[in-house]
Amino acid sequence: MQVARARSAVGRSLIRSRPTVFTPHGAPSRAQVLRRFESTEAAPLTPPPSRFRSRWQRFLQLLGGATLVTIAGSGVLYYYAQKDRSPGPQLPHDPSKKTIVVLGSGWGATSLLKGLDTTEYNVIVVSPKNYFLFTPLLPSVAVGTLTAQAILQPTRYVTRHKNRQVSVIEATATDVDPVAKTVTFADTSEIQGQVSATTIKYDYLVYAVGAEVQTFNIAGVRENACFMKEMEDAEKTQRRFLDCLESAAFPGQSQAEIDRLLHVVVVGGGPTGVELSGEIHDFLEEDLRSWYPELANHIRISLVEALPSVLPSFSKQLIEYTESTFKEAKIDILTKTMVKEVREKSVVLQMPDKSIVEVPCGLVVWAAGNTHRKITRDLMAKLPKHQTNRRGITVDEYLRMAGTDGSIFAVGDCTATSYAPTAQVANQQGRYLARVFEQLAKRDALQQRLQAIEAAPAAEEAKAEKDSVQKQLAKAEKLRPFHYSHQGSLAYIGSEKAIADLPFFGGNLATGGVATFLFWRSAYISNLFSWRNRVLVLTDWAKVKLFGRDVSRE
Ligand code: NAD
């Protein structure tokens, strides 16, 4: 009441001091003016909202907006997740269609399956693993930054969404006969049914079996080292590392034994070895210092590389950046040093001066590169005139295996091409092959049409149609060669830093650091093959940020 009265008083005094505005209908009465003033012009006299209030209102608006976006985003995610979970009915296998047998479920095979239109083919996938593994993030699983499921995608999640049914067979191919056009495979898993080996025929074979770990026949590698190639390798490495920690914590252990158990030797300074060393360092700094304070200072990481530097495929400045980051992180890099033997409790090294040194250690991880598999060697031996490259299968510019009639295509790490054996190359080769098969299906359909026209009694319209089909056929028969487009190389080097060599306006942009680490993460998130994996990886990263990595040993 008092405030209202005070306002009226202020209003009256203002009216007195203001010139009255006259309207063509005559002057308003004093009461009218006062009423109008009180109802309209009193508002600006209200004290402006306090800064706290306006911030609070802005905050509430933002919160409301964010909530709406979250609800909408969750709705979209839920919709796609449900769509993904409920694949519809598929066309059955059709004996009149050609059969493509795909060997493998890695990068090449999976990107082919994703892009392939199966309407025109019967497709059979044979792989010892019934999933696709996103290999670039494997070192993260070895220290518990990511869980296994986050980077695995069951092959059936891809094939169940295809137009026509795709058979997925968990088996190891043991033989390929390029003349009879058959593949023999066997169930090599723990549990087997009455039938565990069989042979099937193919019209086209996509050979995408990848590679296996290269040990150079160095003594003790298979028996005493962990690899970093498959999911079970990463899990084994994690278990062994934690075992080393727990054994070092066992009462009464001598200091020399503690130091041995806590010494991790990573062999191979390629991207795999560097990324793993960086991940182990993060595990040590971010988690082990809290849970094993008495041991943390004794943990040592040594990266052994036979060449003069690590990461030979990266730019010079990025190699130097990695080396200085590792130095800061107290990761020892031993270059020009070659592992000659891996023993149960040590590694035997040939030092740069050629002297031989035995270094005690608790864990050896072998990341010294890959070589082709036995089945690949056997297949190449069947075509001795054309398959002479020791690095792998020779293919032509359309990825057809040299020496075959064009029915075998080979992609990925099992091939010897001018490109590095990387996931990126295999991924692009798989996508390319999907387009090739589409074109081959078109070609086959046109050939059938042409035959039908030729078989029919000659008519004037038939001649015009024949010409048109012949033209289309000539076009369909011309395959475009495979062309690799390099999108850059990325590697994580630990301490929330990554390095990247990126193509930039015809040149190269070499960058490293925390911003590159964020770029590395976003690039891998977008490269993951499914939304399910994206969500799982993001959740794991958030979990580790909040709660740290798990140190319980299964
Ligand atoms: P790699 O072949 O790139 O590196 C292996 C290293 O081990 C070589 O530098 C070799 O000199 C060294 N080595 C071999 N035997 C040794 C011994 N006895 N003692 C000491 N050192 C020895 O292997 P990788 O890192 O597993 O990579 C395999 C392929 O995958 C490469 O083409 C690589 O570019 C690609 N890759 C890329 C990324 C990425 O870009 N982030 C990640 C992983 C793998």
Coordinates of C-alpha atoms and ligand atoms in Angstrom, one line a residue:
M1 CA 0.0 0.0 0.0
Q2 CA 2.7 2.4 1.0
V3 CA 4.7 1.6 -2.1
A4 CA 1.6 2.3 -4.3
R5 CA 0.9 5.6 -2.5
A6 CA 4.5 6.7 -2.8
R7 CA 4.4 5.8 -6.6
S8 CA 1.2 8.0 -7.0
A9 CA 2.9 10.9 -5.2
V10 CA 6.0 10.6 -7.5
G11 CA 3.6 10.3 -10.5
R12 CA 1.7 13.5 -9.5
S13 CA 4.9 15.5 -9.1
L14 CA 6.2 14.3 -12.5
I15 CA 2.8 15.2 -14.1
R16 CA 3.1 18.6 -12.7
S17 CA 6.6 19.1 -14.2
R18 CA 5.7 17.7 -17.6
P19 CA 3.9 19.5 -20.4
T20 CA 0.4 18.0 -20.9
V21 CA -0.1 16.4 -24.3
F22 CA -3.4 17.5 -26.0
T23 CA -5.4 15.3 -28.3
P24 CA -7.6 16.5 -31.1
H25 CA -10.6 15.5 -29.0
G26 CA -9.7 17.8 -26.2
A27 CA -7.5 17.8 -23.1
P28 CA -7.7 14.7 -20.9
S29 CA -8.9 15.3 -17.4
R30 CA -6.3 15.4 -14.6
A31 CA -7.8 12.1 -13.2
Q32 CA -7.5 10.4 -16.6
V33 CA -3.9 11.4 -16.9
L34 CA -3.1 10.3 -13.4
R35 CA -4.8 6.9 -14.1
R36 CA -3.0 6.4 -17.4
F37 CA 0.3 7.3 -15.8
E38 CA -0.2 4.9 -12.9
S39 CA -1.3 2.1 -15.1
T40 CA 1.4 2.5 -17.9
E41 CA 4.3 4.6 -16.9
A42 CA 4.7 3.4 -13.4
A43 CA 6.3 0.2 -14.7
P44 CA 9.7 1.7 -15.6
L45 CA 10.0 2.9 -12.1
T46 CA 10.1 -0.7 -10.8
P47 CA 13.6 -1.3 -9.7
P48 CA 15.5 -3.4 -12.4
P49 CA 15.8 -7.1 -11.6
S50 CA 19.0 -7.8 -9.6
R51 CA 22.0 -9.2 -11.5
F52 CA 21.6 -12.4 -9.5
R53 CA 17.9 -12.7 -10.5
S54 CA 18.6 -12.2 -14.2
R55 CA 21.5 -14.7 -14.1
W56 CA 19.3 -17.2 -12.4
Q57 CA 16.6 -16.7 -15.1
R58 CA 19.2 -17.2 -17.8
F59 CA 20.5 -20.3 -16.1
L60 CA 16.9 -21.7 -15.9
Q61 CA 16.4 -20.9 -19.5
L62 CA 19.6 -22.7 -20.5
L63 CA 18.7 -25.6 -18.2
G64 CA 15.3 -25.8 -19.8
G65 CA 16.9 -25.8 -23.3
A66 CA 19.5 -28.3 -22.4
T67 CA 16.8 -30.6 -20.9
L68 CA 14.7 -30.3 -24.1
V69 CA 17.8 -31.1 -26.2
T70 CA 18.7 -34.1 -24.0
I71 CA 15.1 -35.4 -24.1
A72 CA 15.0 -35.0 -27.9
G73 CA 18.5 -36.6 -28.3
S74 CA 17.5 -39.5 -26.1
G75 CA 14.3 -40.0 -28.0
V76 CA 16.2 -40.1 -31.4
L77 CA 18.8 -42.4 -29.9
Y78 CA 16.1 -44.7 -28.4
Y79 CA 14.3 -44.8 -31.8
Y80 CA 17.5 -45.8 -33.7
A81 CA 18.5 -48.2 -31.0
Q82 CA 15.1 -49.9 -31.2
K83 CA 15.2 -50.0 -34.9
D84 CA 18.6 -51.5 -34.8
R85 CA 17.5 -54.1 -32.3
S86 CA 14.5 -55.3 -34.3
P87 CA 15.7 -56.1 -37.8
G88 CA 12.8 -57.0 -40.2
P89 CA 12.3 -60.1 -42.2
Q90 CA 14.9 -60.8 -45.0
L91 CA 14.7 -62.4 -48.4
P92 CA 15.7 -66.1 -48.2
H93 CA 18.8 -67.5 -50.0
D94 CA 18.1 -67.8 -53.7
P95 CA 19.7 -70.7 -55.6
S96 CA 19.5 -68.7 -58.9
K97 CA 21.7 -65.9 -57.4
K98 CA 25.5 -66.0 -57.2
T99 CA 27.2 -66.8 -53.9
I100 CA 29.8 -64.6 -52.4
V101 CA 31.8 -66.2 -49.6
V102 CA 33.5 -63.7 -47.3
L103 CA 36.5 -64.9 -45.3
G104 CA 37.0 -62.8 -42.2
S105 CA 35.1 -60.3 -40.1
G106 CA 37.7 -57.5 -39.7
W107 CA 37.9 -54.1 -41.3
G108 CA 37.8 -55.2 -45.0
A109 CA 35.1 -57.8 -44.6
T110 CA 32.9 -55.6 -42.3
S111 CA 33.0 -52.5 -44.4
L112 CA 32.1 -54.7 -47.5
L113 CA 29.2 -56.2 -45.6
K114 CA 28.0 -52.8 -44.5
G115 CA 28.0 -51.4 -48.1
L116 CA 26.9 -54.5 -50.0
D117 CA 23.5 -54.8 -51.5
T118 CA 22.7 -58.4 -50.9
T119 CA 19.5 -58.4 -53.0
E120 CA 21.5 -59.9 -55.9
Y121 CA 23.7 -62.3 -54.0
N122 CA 23.7 -65.1 -51.5
V123 CA 26.3 -64.1 -49.0
I124 CA 28.1 -66.4 -46.5
V125 CA 30.6 -65.0 -44.0
V126 CA 33.1 -67.4 -42.5
S127 CA 35.3 -66.1 -39.6
P128 CA 36.7 -67.6 -36.4
K129 CA 35.3 -64.6 -34.6
N130 CA 31.6 -63.8 -34.8
Y131 CA 32.4 -60.1 -34.3
F132 CA 34.2 -57.1 -35.7
L133 CA 36.9 -55.6 -33.5
F134 CA 37.7 -51.9 -33.6
T135 CA 41.4 -52.5 -33.4
P136 CA 42.7 -48.9 -33.0
L137 CA 41.2 -48.8 -29.5
L138 CA 42.5 -52.2 -28.4
P139 CA 45.4 -50.9 -26.2
S140 CA 42.7 -49.0 -24.2
V141 CA 41.2 -52.4 -23.2
A142 CA 44.5 -53.7 -22.0
V143 CA 44.5 -51.2 -19.1
G144 CA 40.8 -51.0 -18.5
T145 CA 40.1 -47.6 -20.1
L146 CA 37.5 -49.4 -22.2
T147 CA 35.6 -52.5 -21.8
A148 CA 35.7 -55.2 -24.4
Q149 CA 32.0 -54.9 -25.5
A150 CA 32.5 -51.2 -26.3
I151 CA 34.7 -51.9 -29.3
L152 CA 33.2 -55.2 -30.4
Q153 CA 30.3 -55.4 -32.8
P154 CA 28.7 -58.8 -33.5
T155 CA 28.8 -59.5 -37.2
R156 CA 25.1 -60.5 -37.1
Y157 CA 24.2 -56.9 -36.1
V158 CA 25.4 -55.9 -39.6
T159 CA 24.1 -58.9 -41.6
R160 CA 20.6 -59.0 -40.0
H161 CA 19.9 -55.6 -41.5
K162 CA 20.7 -56.7 -45.1
N163 CA 17.9 -57.3 -47.7
R164 CA 18.7 -60.9 -48.2
Q165 CA 19.7 -63.4 -45.4
V166 CA 23.5 -63.6 -44.9
S167 CA 24.9 -66.8 -43.3
V168 CA 27.4 -66.1 -40.5
I169 CA 29.5 -69.1 -39.7
E170 CA 31.9 -69.1 -36.8
A171 CA 34.7 -71.2 -38.2
T172 CA 38.3 -71.1 -39.3
A173 CA 38.9 -71.5 -43.1
T174 CA 41.6 -74.1 -43.6
D175 CA 41.8 -74.3 -47.4
V176 CA 40.8 -72.4 -50.5
D177 CA 40.8 -74.2 -53.9
P178 CA 40.9 -71.5 -56.6
V179 CA 40.3 -74.0 -59.4
A180 CA 37.3 -75.9 -57.9
K181 CA 36.2 -72.6 -56.3
T182 CA 35.7 -74.1 -52.9
V183 CA 36.4 -73.1 -49.3
T184 CA 37.0 -75.7 -46.5
F185 CA 36.5 -74.6 -43.0
A186 CA 36.3 -76.1 -39.5
D187 CA 34.7 -75.2 -36.2
T188 CA 37.8 -74.7 -34.0
S189 CA 35.9 -73.4 -31.0
E190 CA 35.7 -75.1 -27.6
I191 CA 32.3 -76.7 -28.2
Q192 CA 31.5 -78.5 -31.5
G193 CA 28.5 -80.3 -32.9
Q194 CA 28.3 -83.5 -34.9
V195 CA 29.6 -81.7 -38.0
S196 CA 32.7 -79.6 -37.4
A197 CA 34.2 -79.3 -40.9
T198 CA 32.8 -78.8 -44.3
T199 CA 33.5 -77.5 -47.8
I200 CA 31.3 -75.0 -49.7
K201 CA 31.4 -73.6 -53.3
Y202 CA 31.6 -70.0 -54.1
D203 CA 31.1 -67.8 -57.2
Y204 CA 33.1 -65.0 -55.7
L205 CA 35.4 -65.2 -52.8
V206 CA 36.4 -62.1 -50.7
Y207 CA 39.6 -63.0 -49.0
A208 CA 39.9 -60.8 -46.0
V209 CA 41.6 -63.0 -43.4
G210 CA 44.0 -60.3 -42.1
A211 CA 47.4 -61.1 -40.7
E212 CA 48.9 -62.7 -37.6
V213 CA 51.6 -61.6 -35.2
Q214 CA 55.1 -61.7 -36.6
T215 CA 57.5 -63.4 -34.1
F216 CA 60.4 -63.7 -36.5
N217 CA 60.8 -67.2 -34.8
I218 CA 62.4 -65.5 -31.9
A219 CA 62.8 -67.9 -29.0
G220 CA 60.2 -67.6 -26.2
V221 CA 58.0 -65.0 -27.8
R222 CA 54.9 -67.3 -28.2
E223 CA 55.4 -68.9 -24.8
N224 CA 56.3 -65.8 -22.6
A225 CA 55.0 -62.6 -24.3
C226 CA 51.5 -61.2 -24.6
F227 CA 50.4 -60.0 -28.0
M228 CA 48.2 -56.9 -28.8
K229 CA 46.3 -58.1 -31.8
E230 CA 43.0 -59.7 -30.7
M231 CA 40.6 -59.0 -27.8
E232 CA 41.9 -62.0 -25.8
D233 CA 45.5 -60.5 -26.1
A234 CA 44.4 -57.3 -24.5
E235 CA 42.5 -59.1 -21.8
K236 CA 45.5 -61.4 -21.1
T237 CA 47.8 -58.4 -20.9
Q238 CA 45.5 -56.7 -18.4
R239 CA 45.3 -59.8 -16.2
R240 CA 49.0 -60.4 -16.3
F241 CA 49.9 -56.8 -15.5
L242 CA 47.6 -56.8 -12.5
D243 CA 49.0 -60.2 -11.4
C244 CA 52.5 -58.6 -11.5
L245 CA 51.3 -55.8 -9.2
E246 CA 49.6 -58.2 -6.8
S247 CA 52.7 -60.5 -6.7
A248 CA 54.9 -57.5 -6.1
A249 CA 52.7 -56.6 -3.2
F250 CA 53.1 -60.0 -1.7
P251 CA 54.8 -59.8 1.7
G252 CA 58.5 -60.5 1.9
Q253 CA 59.3 -59.8 -1.7
S254 CA 62.9 -58.6 -2.2
Q255 CA 63.3 -55.1 -3.8
A256 CA 65.0 -56.7 -6.8
E257 CA 62.0 -59.0 -7.3
I258 CA 59.5 -56.1 -6.9
D259 CA 61.5 -54.1 -9.5
R260 CA 61.4 -57.1 -11.9
L261 CA 57.7 -57.7 -11.5
L262 CA 56.9 -54.1 -12.0
H263 CA 59.0 -53.7 -15.2
V264 CA 56.9 -53.8 -18.3
V265 CA 58.7 -54.2 -21.6
V266 CA 56.8 -53.3 -24.8
V267 CA 58.5 -54.6 -27.9
G268 CA 58.0 -52.7 -31.1
G269 CA 57.9 -48.9 -31.5
G270 CA 55.2 -48.9 -34.2
P271 CA 51.8 -47.3 -33.4
T272 CA 50.6 -50.3 -31.4
G273 CA 53.6 -50.3 -29.1
V274 CA 53.6 -46.5 -28.6
E275 CA 49.9 -46.4 -27.8
L276 CA 50.1 -49.3 -25.4
S277 CA 53.0 -47.6 -23.5
G278 CA 51.0 -44.4 -23.3
E279 CA 48.0 -46.2 -22.0
I280 CA 50.0 -48.1 -19.3
H281 CA 51.5 -44.8 -18.2
D282 CA 48.0 -43.3 -17.9
F283 CA 46.9 -46.3 -15.8
L284 CA 49.9 -45.8 -13.5
E285 CA 49.5 -42.0 -13.1
E286 CA 45.7 -41.9 -12.8
D287 CA 44.9 -45.0 -10.9
L288 CA 47.8 -47.1 -9.6
R289 CA 49.3 -44.3 -7.7
S290 CA 46.1 -44.2 -5.6
W291 CA 45.6 -48.0 -5.1
Y292 CA 49.2 -49.2 -5.0
P293 CA 51.0 -46.1 -3.5
E294 CA 53.9 -48.3 -2.1
L295 CA 54.6 -49.8 -5.5
A296 CA 53.8 -47.0 -8.0
N297 CA 57.2 -45.5 -7.9
H298 CA 58.8 -48.8 -8.8
I299 CA 56.8 -49.3 -12.0
R300 CA 58.9 -49.0 -15.2
I301 CA 57.9 -49.0 -18.8
S302 CA 60.5 -49.7 -21.5
L303 CA 59.7 -49.5 -25.2
V304 CA 62.2 -51.5 -27.3
E305 CA 62.6 -50.7 -31.0
A306 CA 65.1 -52.2 -33.4
L307 CA 65.1 -49.1 -35.7
P308 CA 66.7 -45.8 -35.0
S309 CA 63.4 -44.2 -34.0
V310 CA 59.9 -45.0 -32.9
L311 CA 56.9 -44.4 -35.2
P312 CA 58.9 -44.4 -38.5
S313 CA 55.8 -43.8 -40.5
F314 CA 55.1 -40.4 -38.8
S315 CA 56.7 -37.0 -39.5
K316 CA 60.0 -36.2 -37.9
Q317 CA 58.6 -33.5 -35.6
L318 CA 56.0 -35.9 -34.3
I319 CA 58.6 -38.5 -33.6
E320 CA 60.5 -36.0 -31.6
Y321 CA 57.4 -34.8 -29.8
T322 CA 56.5 -38.4 -28.9
E323 CA 60.1 -39.0 -27.6
S324 CA 60.0 -35.9 -25.5
T325 CA 56.5 -36.7 -24.1
F326 CA 57.7 -40.2 -23.2
K327 CA 60.8 -38.8 -21.6
E328 CA 58.6 -36.5 -19.4
A329 CA 56.4 -39.5 -18.6
K330 CA 59.5 -41.5 -17.7
I331 CA 58.9 -44.2 -20.3
D332 CA 62.3 -45.4 -21.5
I333 CA 62.7 -45.7 -25.2
L334 CA 65.5 -48.1 -26.3
T335 CA 66.0 -47.6 -30.0
K336 CA 68.5 -49.5 -32.2
T337 CA 67.9 -52.3 -29.7
M338 CA 66.6 -55.7 -30.7
V339 CA 64.9 -58.3 -28.6
K340 CA 66.7 -61.6 -29.2
E341 CA 64.8 -63.8 -26.8
V342 CA 61.9 -63.6 -24.3
R343 CA 62.4 -65.6 -21.2
E344 CA 60.0 -66.3 -18.4
K345 CA 61.3 -63.6 -16.2
S346 CA 63.5 -61.5 -18.6
V347 CA 64.2 -60.3 -22.1
V348 CA 67.5 -60.7 -23.9
L349 CA 68.4 -57.5 -25.7
Q350 CA 71.0 -56.8 -28.3
M351 CA 72.1 -53.2 -27.5
P352 CA 73.1 -50.6 -30.1
D353 CA 76.8 -51.5 -29.5
K354 CA 75.9 -55.2 -30.3
S355 CA 76.4 -56.2 -26.7
I356 CA 73.9 -58.7 -25.3
V357 CA 72.1 -57.8 -22.1
E358 CA 69.5 -59.7 -20.1
V359 CA 66.9 -57.4 -18.5
P360 CA 64.6 -58.7 -15.8
C361 CA 60.9 -58.0 -16.3
G362 CA 57.5 -59.1 -15.2
L363 CA 55.5 -58.5 -18.4
V364 CA 56.5 -58.5 -22.1
V365 CA 54.1 -57.2 -24.7
W366 CA 55.0 -58.1 -28.2
A367 CA 53.9 -55.5 -30.7
A368 CA 56.6 -56.1 -33.4
G369 CA 54.4 -56.2 -36.5
N370 CA 52.4 -58.7 -38.5
T371 CA 52.9 -61.4 -41.1
H372 CA 50.5 -63.4 -43.3
R373 CA 48.7 -66.4 -42.1
K374 CA 49.3 -70.1 -43.0
I375 CA 46.2 -70.3 -45.1
T376 CA 47.4 -67.3 -47.2
R377 CA 50.8 -68.9 -47.7
D378 CA 49.0 -72.1 -48.8
L379 CA 46.8 -70.2 -51.2
M380 CA 49.7 -68.3 -52.7
A381 CA 51.6 -71.6 -53.1
K382 CA 48.8 -72.8 -55.4
L383 CA 49.4 -69.9 -57.8
P384 CA 53.2 -70.0 -57.8
K385 CA 53.6 -68.0 -61.1
H386 CA 51.6 -65.0 -60.0
Q387 CA 51.9 -65.0 -56.2
T388 CA 55.6 -64.4 -55.4
N389 CA 55.4 -61.4 -53.1
R390 CA 56.6 -62.4 -49.7
R391 CA 54.6 -59.6 -48.1
G392 CA 51.3 -61.1 -49.1
I393 CA 48.7 -61.6 -51.9
T394 CA 49.3 -59.7 -55.1
V395 CA 46.1 -58.1 -56.4
D396 CA 45.4 -56.1 -59.5
E397 CA 44.0 -52.5 -59.5
Y398 CA 40.5 -54.0 -59.0
L399 CA 41.6 -56.0 -56.0
R400 CA 41.4 -59.3 -57.9
M401 CA 43.9 -61.9 -56.8
A402 CA 46.5 -62.2 -59.5
G403 CA 46.5 -65.7 -61.2
T404 CA 42.8 -66.3 -60.7
D405 CA 39.9 -65.8 -63.1
G406 CA 38.6 -62.8 -61.3
S407 CA 36.5 -64.7 -58.8
I408 CA 38.8 -64.1 -55.8
F409 CA 39.1 -60.6 -54.4
A410 CA 41.6 -59.9 -51.6
V411 CA 41.5 -56.9 -49.2
G412 CA 43.3 -55.7 -46.1
D413 CA 46.4 -56.9 -44.3
C414 CA 46.7 -60.2 -46.2
T415 CA 47.5 -58.3 -49.4
A416 CA 50.8 -56.8 -50.6
T417 CA 50.0 -53.4 -52.1
S418 CA 51.7 -50.0 -52.2
Y419 CA 49.6 -49.0 -49.2
A420 CA 50.5 -49.6 -45.6
P421 CA 48.5 -52.5 -44.0
T422 CA 46.2 -50.3 -42.0
A423 CA 42.6 -50.3 -41.0
Q424 CA 41.9 -47.3 -43.1
V425 CA 43.1 -49.0 -46.3
A426 CA 41.1 -52.2 -45.6
N427 CA 38.0 -50.1 -44.8
Q428 CA 38.2 -48.3 -48.1
Q429 CA 38.9 -51.5 -50.0
G430 CA 35.8 -53.1 -48.5
R431 CA 33.6 -50.1 -49.4
Y432 CA 35.1 -50.2 -52.9
L433 CA 34.3 -53.9 -53.3
A434 CA 30.7 -53.4 -52.3
R435 CA 30.4 -51.0 -55.3
V436 CA 32.2 -53.5 -57.6
F437 CA 29.7 -56.2 -56.7
E438 CA 26.8 -53.8 -57.4
Q439 CA 28.3 -53.2 -60.8
L440 CA 28.9 -56.9 -61.4
A441 CA 25.3 -57.7 -60.6
K442 CA 24.2 -55.0 -63.0
R443 CA 26.4 -56.5 -65.7
D444 CA 25.1 -60.0 -65.1
A445 CA 21.5 -58.7 -65.4
L446 CA 22.3 -56.9 -68.6
Q447 CA 24.0 -60.0 -70.0
Q448 CA 20.9 -62.0 -69.3
R449 CA 18.7 -59.4 -70.9
L450 CA 20.9 -59.4 -74.0
Q451 CA 20.7 -63.2 -74.2
A452 CA 16.9 -63.1 -74.0
I453 CA 16.8 -60.5 -76.8
E454 CA 19.1 -62.5 -79.0
A455 CA 17.1 -65.6 -78.4
A456 CA 13.8 -64.0 -79.4
P457 CA 12.7 -63.7 -83.1
A458 CA 14.3 -60.6 -84.6
A459 CA 12.1 -57.6 -84.7
E460 CA 12.8 -53.9 -85.5
E461 CA 12.2 -52.8 -81.8
A462 CA 14.3 -55.6 -80.5
K463 CA 17.3 -54.3 -82.5
A464 CA 17.0 -50.8 -80.9
E465 CA 16.7 -52.4 -77.4
K466 CA 19.7 -54.6 -78.2
D467 CA 21.8 -51.6 -79.1
S468 CA 20.8 -49.8 -75.9
V469 CA 21.5 -52.9 -73.7
Q470 CA 24.9 -53.4 -75.4
K471 CA 25.8 -49.8 -74.6
Q472 CA 24.8 -50.2 -71.0
L473 CA 26.7 -53.5 -70.8
A474 CA 29.9 -51.9 -72.2
K475 CA 29.6 -49.3 -69.4
A476 CA 28.9 -51.9 -66.7
E477 CA 31.8 -54.0 -67.8
K478 CA 34.2 -51.1 -67.2
L479 CA 35.3 -51.3 -63.5
R480 CA 36.9 -48.3 -61.9
P481 CA 40.2 -49.2 -60.3
F482 CA 40.6 -48.9 -56.5
H483 CA 41.9 -45.6 -55.4
Y484 CA 43.0 -45.0 -51.8
S485 CA 42.4 -41.6 -50.3
H486 CA 44.6 -41.1 -47.2
Q487 CA 42.7 -39.4 -44.4
G488 CA 45.7 -39.0 -42.1
S489 CA 47.5 -41.0 -39.4
L490 CA 46.7 -40.7 -35.7
A491 CA 48.2 -42.1 -32.6
Y492 CA 47.6 -41.7 -28.9
I493 CA 50.8 -41.2 -26.9
G494 CA 49.5 -41.0 -23.3
S495 CA 49.1 -38.1 -20.9
E496 CA 46.0 -37.0 -22.8
K497 CA 48.1 -36.2 -25.9
A498 CA 47.9 -37.5 -29.4
I499 CA 49.8 -37.0 -32.6
A500 CA 48.3 -36.6 -36.1
D501 CA 49.7 -36.4 -39.6
L502 CA 46.9 -35.0 -41.7
P503 CA 46.7 -34.2 -45.4
F504 CA 46.3 -30.5 -45.7
F505 CA 45.8 -28.6 -49.1
G506 CA 48.1 -31.1 -50.9
G507 CA 50.7 -30.9 -48.1
N508 CA 50.9 -32.4 -44.6
L509 CA 49.8 -30.9 -41.3
A510 CA 51.7 -32.5 -38.3
T511 CA 50.1 -31.7 -35.0
G512 CA 50.4 -33.1 -31.5
G513 CA 49.1 -32.3 -28.0
V514 CA 45.9 -32.1 -26.0
A515 CA 43.8 -30.6 -28.8
T516 CA 45.0 -33.4 -31.1
F517 CA 43.9 -35.9 -28.4
L518 CA 40.4 -34.4 -28.5
F519 CA 40.5 -34.7 -32.3
W520 CA 41.8 -38.3 -32.0
R521 CA 38.9 -39.2 -29.7
S522 CA 36.2 -37.5 -31.9
A523 CA 37.7 -39.1 -35.0
Y524 CA 37.5 -42.6 -33.4
I525 CA 34.0 -42.0 -32.1
S526 CA 32.8 -41.1 -35.6
N527 CA 34.7 -44.0 -37.1
L528 CA 33.0 -46.6 -34.9
F529 CA 30.6 -48.7 -36.9
S530 CA 27.5 -48.3 -34.8
W531 CA 25.7 -46.0 -32.4
R532 CA 25.8 -48.7 -29.8
N533 CA 29.6 -48.8 -29.8
R534 CA 29.7 -45.0 -29.8
V535 CA 27.5 -44.8 -26.7
L536 CA 29.5 -47.6 -24.9
V537 CA 32.9 -46.0 -25.7
L538 CA 31.7 -42.5 -24.5
T539 CA 30.2 -44.1 -21.4
D540 CA 33.5 -45.9 -20.6
W541 CA 35.5 -42.7 -21.0
A542 CA 33.1 -40.9 -18.7
K543 CA 33.2 -43.7 -16.2
V544 CA 37.0 -43.7 -16.1
K545 CA 37.0 -39.9 -15.7
L546 CA 34.6 -40.2 -12.7
F547 CA 35.7 -43.5 -11.0
G548 CA 39.0 -44.4 -12.5
R549 CA 40.0 -47.7 -14.0
D550 CA 39.2 -51.0 -12.3
V551 CA 42.1 -52.8 -10.6
S552 CA 40.3 -56.0 -9.7
R553 CA 41.7 -59.1 -11.4
E554 CA 39.3 -61.6 -12.9
Ligands
NAD1 P1 54.6 -52.1 -37.0 O1 55.0 -53.0 -38.0 O2 54.2 -50.7 -37.4 O3 55.8 -51.8 -35.9 C1 56.5 -52.9 -35.3 C2 57.9 -52.4 -34.9 O4 58.5 -53.4 -34.2 C3 58.8 -52.0 -36.1 O5 59.1 -50.7 -36.0 C4 60.0 -53.0 -35.9 O6 61.2 -52.4 -36.2 C5 59.9 -53.4 -34.5 N1 60.5 -54.7 -34.2 C6 60.3 -55.8 -34.9 N2 61.0 -56.8 -34.3 C7 61.7 -56.3 -33.3 C8 62.5 -56.9 -32.3 N3 62.9 -58.1 -32.3 N4 63.0 -56.1 -31.4 C9 62.6 -54.8 -31.3 N5 61.8 -54.2 -32.2 C10 61.3 -55.0 -33.2 O7 53.5 -52.8 -36.1 P2 52.2 -52.2 -35.4 O8 52.5 -51.1 -34.6 O9 51.5 -53.4 -34.8 O10 51.3 -51.7 -36.6 C11 50.9 -52.6 -37.6 C12 50.2 -51.9 -38.8 O11 49.0 -51.3 -38.3 C13 51.1 -50.8 -39.3 O12 50.8 -50.6 -40.6 C14 50.6 -49.6 -38.5 O13 50.7 -48.4 -39.3 C15 49.1 -49.9 -38.4 N6 48.6 -49.3 -37.1 C16 48.3 -48.0 -37.1 C17 47.8 -47.4 -36.0 C18 47.5 -46.0 -36.0 O14 47.7 -45.3 -37.0 N7 47.1 -45.4 -34.9 C19 47.6 -48.2 -34.8 C20 47.9 -49.5 -34.8 C21 48.4 -50.1 -36.0

